[in-house]
Amino acid sequence: MTRMTIRFIFATFLFFTVLSVTTVTAAELPNIVLILADDLGYGDVGCYGAVRVQTPNIDRLAAEGIRFTDAHSVAATCTPSRFALISGIYPWRKRGTGILPGDAALIIPPESVTLPSILKKAGYTNGVVGKWHLGLGTPESPVNWNSEIKPGPLEIGFDYSFIIPATGDRVPCVFVENHSVANFDANDPITVSYKEKVGNEPTGKEHPDLLKQHPSHGHDMTIVNGISRIGYMTGGKSARWVDENIADTITAKACRFIENNKDKPFFLYFATHDIHVPRVPHPRFVGKTSMGARGDAIVEFDWSVGEVLQTLDRLKLTDNTIIIVSSDNGPVVDDGYLDRSIEMLGDHKPNGLLRGGKGSAFEAGTRVPFIVRLPDKANAGKVSDALISLIDLPASFAALTNQTKRQEIPETAIPDSENVLPALLGETNYGREYLVLGGASFSLRHGTQKVILPNPKGQAISSNTHIETGNNPNPQLYELKNDIGEQNNLAEKESTRWEELRTKLQEIRQKQVVVP
Ligand code: NG6
Ligand code: CA
């Protein structure tokens, strides 16, 4: 389906809606499926150059769709990256958008304009399945895991949710379905704390002998399924997940959401636990690569993508569905557990040719795999070097559904989201002019130029992950066109350009925006 056809369908849809005539149904809006991996690196999949791990399903998607080579999350860790994706706001504009503990309050206020609320307005039914990590409840009324859990996804635009509240390595290790803990047993109430030990269950610190996977840093609190986590919890035994089954459980929920909503336009945000730590793939994936748990988790992720593709095919929805596969931030090998991923990495390069990784201001912190397959597989096999970001999805999907600012969307909403729909549809290789990235240090992309602001305090190499952070007391300027690995710092030699870009970055940071 070309953009004209897509647009025509929307125009027709809106026309008939306005006239309250039901000849054209909402079912003709294309479905949208966004599969977001966790910590999947630019070099971790076949179509981006990996050879030590096979990712046939993601590669199939790239062959049938558009593969972006310069797509970014706006932050190099999860919470800020996902905050931006859902809210269309740069995370550094709002306090408290750093990596959240599992008992944090929701950081996107109910009723604000969000990616799902925009689509809902256009007639979509929205589901989120998988990792959430944007908080639940309010500061005044923190979550009680034993009663109604809200506000959460359902209060900011989703109609269905089945979530991992924070991360796989943070308590509570239970799924929350809509407003309650899945498989909850009232006789075994759940208590969670990030301050002190609750209950009398063993911790990894006290009882390393009980662990099947040991921490390398942090992660030494309550033991769940033989793995110690960040944070303490007690109770909820029947509700606790088994890490080996997380991918099966959430992939099944994602596919069921598609099945249940096949007759109306839907948006599915499927945020996998893979390939975040703890990496404990199902036994059927163990040993599928020579890289140990991390490689096998990539295979498991690819399997999840394949299940979604098959479901769309089986339900004959492929021709009416836009599917996007991407990642929330760059790769990390040792993220806190001794799962032998470092020893077994071999010559695999999680960041491809890029410098840095998760948490880094260098490109690998935020440049992520990003594949879009359009209805009718228009532009199949295209490779696009447009500069785009996950933060652009709210404005782009607003455009897709013919919603404009001031008309359908308040002028002040999604202030940092830009409409890159023409790039997503493969009509142009141009995305946005500027993109601010927040790793440990601030940086700005403009075309193929990149500046990183001086950061006199931060470590140059993370003592936990051993990743180069990009922090440097001196200004940095790179020309990525011929220096993709950010080796040649031009800031001194090209001080005028450096100054121009630094000023531009300040200007964007100081822009007055309404942050709900
Ligand atoms: C870090 C954790 C890391 C991971 C990360 C969040 C320690 C020492 N490290 O603080 O293991 O959980 O937070 O990852 O606790 S993210 O992908 O959700 O941002
Ligand atoms: Ca992440």
mmCIF file of N, CA, C and O in Angstrom, residues 175 207 226 253 285 350 424 452:
data_model
loop_
_atom_site.group_PDB
_atom_site.id
_atom_site.type_symbol
_atom_site.label_atom_id
_atom_site.label_comp_id
_atom_site.label_asym_id
_atom_site.label_seq_id
_atom_site.Cartn_x
_atom_site.Cartn_y
_atom_site.Cartn_z
ATOM 1 N N PHE A 175 3.892 -10.619 37.009
ATOM 2 C CA PHE A 175 3.257 -9.877 35.920
ATOM 3 C C PHE A 175 2.039 -9.138 36.470
ATOM 4 O O PHE A 175 1.362 -9.643 37.372
ATOM 5 N N HIS A 207 22.989 -15.752 50.972
ATOM 6 C CA HIS A 207 22.946 -17.153 50.556
ATOM 7 C C HIS A 207 23.368 -17.396 49.111
ATOM 8 O O HIS A 207 22.602 -17.925 48.316
ATOM 9 N N GLY A 226 16.028 -18.847 41.952
ATOM 10 C CA GLY A 226 17.467 -19.108 41.995
ATOM 11 C C GLY A 226 18.337 -17.951 41.535
ATOM 12 O O GLY A 226 19.540 -18.110 41.330
ATOM 13 N N LYS A 253 0.813 -13.781 25.108
ATOM 14 C CA LYS A 253 -0.120 -12.683 25.418
ATOM 15 C C LYS A 253 -0.170 -11.682 24.262
ATOM 16 O O LYS A 253 -1.236 -11.168 23.921
ATOM 17 N N PHE A 285 16.288 -22.909 23.721
ATOM 18 C CA PHE A 285 17.202 -21.980 23.043
ATOM 19 C C PHE A 285 18.639 -22.071 23.573
ATOM 20 O O PHE A 285 19.548 -21.482 22.997
ATOM 21 N N PRO A 350 28.660 -6.693 19.703
ATOM 22 C CA PRO A 350 27.283 -6.242 19.967
ATOM 23 C C PRO A 350 26.995 -4.846 19.429
ATOM 24 O O PRO A 350 25.867 -4.544 19.047
ATOM 25 N N LEU A 424 9.585 6.972 7.486
ATOM 26 C CA LEU A 424 9.095 5.647 7.893
ATOM 27 C C LEU A 424 8.411 4.928 6.734
ATOM 28 O O LEU A 424 8.439 3.702 6.652
ATOM 29 N N ILE A 452 29.545 15.997 21.651
ATOM 30 C CA ILE A 452 29.285 15.530 23.005
ATOM 31 C C ILE A 452 29.794 16.619 23.942
ATOM 32 O O ILE A 452 30.946 17.051 23.827
#
